[in-house]
Short mmCIF file of C-alpha atoms in Angstrom, two decimals:
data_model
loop_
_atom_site.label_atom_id
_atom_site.label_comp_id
_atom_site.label_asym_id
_atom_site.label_seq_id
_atom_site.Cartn_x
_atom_site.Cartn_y
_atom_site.Cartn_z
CA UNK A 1 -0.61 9.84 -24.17
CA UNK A 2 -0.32 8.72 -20.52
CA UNK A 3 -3.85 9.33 -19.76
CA UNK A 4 -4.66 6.81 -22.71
CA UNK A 5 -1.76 4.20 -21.72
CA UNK A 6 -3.22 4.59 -17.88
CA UNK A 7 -6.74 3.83 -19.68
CA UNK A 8 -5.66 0.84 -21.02
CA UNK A 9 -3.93 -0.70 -18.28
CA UNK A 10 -7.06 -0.16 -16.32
CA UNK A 11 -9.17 -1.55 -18.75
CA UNK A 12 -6.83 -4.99 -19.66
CA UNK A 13 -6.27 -5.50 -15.94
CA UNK A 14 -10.01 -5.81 -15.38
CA UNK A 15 -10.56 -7.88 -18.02
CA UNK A 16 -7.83 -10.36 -17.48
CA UNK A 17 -8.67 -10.49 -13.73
CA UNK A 18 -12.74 -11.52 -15.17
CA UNK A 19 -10.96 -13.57 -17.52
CA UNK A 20 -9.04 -15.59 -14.73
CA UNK A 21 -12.22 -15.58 -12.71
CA UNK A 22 -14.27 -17.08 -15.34
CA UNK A 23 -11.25 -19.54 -16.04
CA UNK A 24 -11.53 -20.41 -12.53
CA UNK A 25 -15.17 -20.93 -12.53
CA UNK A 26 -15.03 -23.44 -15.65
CA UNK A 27 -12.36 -25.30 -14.67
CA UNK A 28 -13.81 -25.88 -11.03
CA UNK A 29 -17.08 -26.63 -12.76
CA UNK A 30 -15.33 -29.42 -14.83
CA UNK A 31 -13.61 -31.13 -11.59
CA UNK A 32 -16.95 -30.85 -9.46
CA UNK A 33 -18.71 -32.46 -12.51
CA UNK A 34 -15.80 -35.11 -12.34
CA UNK A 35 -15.95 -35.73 -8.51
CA UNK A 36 -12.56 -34.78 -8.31
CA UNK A 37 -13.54 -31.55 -6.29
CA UNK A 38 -16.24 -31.25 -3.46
CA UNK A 39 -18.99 -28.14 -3.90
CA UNK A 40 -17.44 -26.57 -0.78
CA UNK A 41 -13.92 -26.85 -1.94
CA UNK A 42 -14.87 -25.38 -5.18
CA UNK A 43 -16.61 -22.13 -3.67
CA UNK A 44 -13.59 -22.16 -1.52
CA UNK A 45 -11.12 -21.70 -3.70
CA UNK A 46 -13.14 -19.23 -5.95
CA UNK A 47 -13.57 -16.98 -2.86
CA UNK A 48 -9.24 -17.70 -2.49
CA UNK A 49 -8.96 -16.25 -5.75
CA UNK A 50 -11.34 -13.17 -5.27
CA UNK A 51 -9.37 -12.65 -2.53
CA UNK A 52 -5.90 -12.60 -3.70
CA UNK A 53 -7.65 -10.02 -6.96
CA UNK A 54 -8.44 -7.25 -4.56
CA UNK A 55 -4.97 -5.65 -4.09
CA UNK A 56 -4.80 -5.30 -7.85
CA UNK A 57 -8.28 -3.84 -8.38
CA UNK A 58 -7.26 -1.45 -5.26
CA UNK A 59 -3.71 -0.57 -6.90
CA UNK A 60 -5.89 0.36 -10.13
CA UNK A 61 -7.96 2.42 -8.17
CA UNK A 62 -5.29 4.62 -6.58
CA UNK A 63 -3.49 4.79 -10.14
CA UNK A 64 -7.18 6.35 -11.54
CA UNK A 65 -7.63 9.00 -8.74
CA UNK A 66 -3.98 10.13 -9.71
CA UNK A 67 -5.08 10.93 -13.26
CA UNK A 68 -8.32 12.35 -11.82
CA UNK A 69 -6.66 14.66 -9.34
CA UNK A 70 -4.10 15.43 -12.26
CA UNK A 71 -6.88 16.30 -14.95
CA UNK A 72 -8.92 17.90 -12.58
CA UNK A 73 -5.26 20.25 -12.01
CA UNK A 74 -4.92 20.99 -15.32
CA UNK A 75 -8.74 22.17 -15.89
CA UNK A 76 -8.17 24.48 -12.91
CA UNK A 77 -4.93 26.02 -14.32
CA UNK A 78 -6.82 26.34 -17.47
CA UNK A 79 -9.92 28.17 -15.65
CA UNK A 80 -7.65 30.32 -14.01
CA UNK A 81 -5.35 31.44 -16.69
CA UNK A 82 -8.67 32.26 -18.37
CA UNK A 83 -10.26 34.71 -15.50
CA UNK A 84 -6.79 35.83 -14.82
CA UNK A 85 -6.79 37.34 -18.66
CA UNK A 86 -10.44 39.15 -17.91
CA UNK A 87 -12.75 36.01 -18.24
CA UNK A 88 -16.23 36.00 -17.51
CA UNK A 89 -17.39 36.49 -14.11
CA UNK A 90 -19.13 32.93 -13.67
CA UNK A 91 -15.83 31.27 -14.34
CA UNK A 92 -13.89 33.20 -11.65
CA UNK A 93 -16.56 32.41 -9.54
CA UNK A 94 -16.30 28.32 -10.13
CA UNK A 95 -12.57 28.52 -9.49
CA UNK A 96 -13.81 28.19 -5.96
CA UNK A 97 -13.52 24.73 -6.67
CA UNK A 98 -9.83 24.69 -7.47
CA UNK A 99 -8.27 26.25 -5.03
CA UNK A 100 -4.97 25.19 -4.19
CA UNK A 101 -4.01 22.45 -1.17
#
């Protein structure tokens, strides 16, 4: 349930923050087009607003290596219940990969 829920919010941030872009964008196009806004003002505030996105995109990022870092956890506790019960050789082997921090 939380992996979905973090999913989600991943996937509705990113497409409100293209959604504000693309607002921006119009808008901007519609006061150029109306003299009411120079060419360089309009890339300048369009570059403002990139700029103001990035510490959300980076505070999505760090919330999607958590659940990476957790998944990957709970495959590892699954591989090594599973070669701790007799499992096949190769799978002890890959636990290599999990070994604890």
């Amino acid at each position: 349930l939380s992996y979905k829920l973090i999913a989600k919010n991943g996937s509705i941030s990113y497409m409100m923050m293209r959604f504000v872009t693309l607002f921006v964008m119009v808008c901007g196009t519609w006061f150029v087009i109306q003299k009411e806004l120079t060419y360089g003002q309009f890339i300048g505030f369009l570059l403002l607003s990139n700029v103001f996105f990035r510490p959300i995109e980076k505070i999505n990022a760090i919330i999607e290596s958590y659940r990476k870092e957790f998944r990957l956890q709970a495959v590892c506790r699954s591989a090594r219940h599973r070669a701790g019960r007799g499992g096949h050789t190769l799978m002890r082997r890959s636990l290599g990969s999990c070994k604890r921090k």
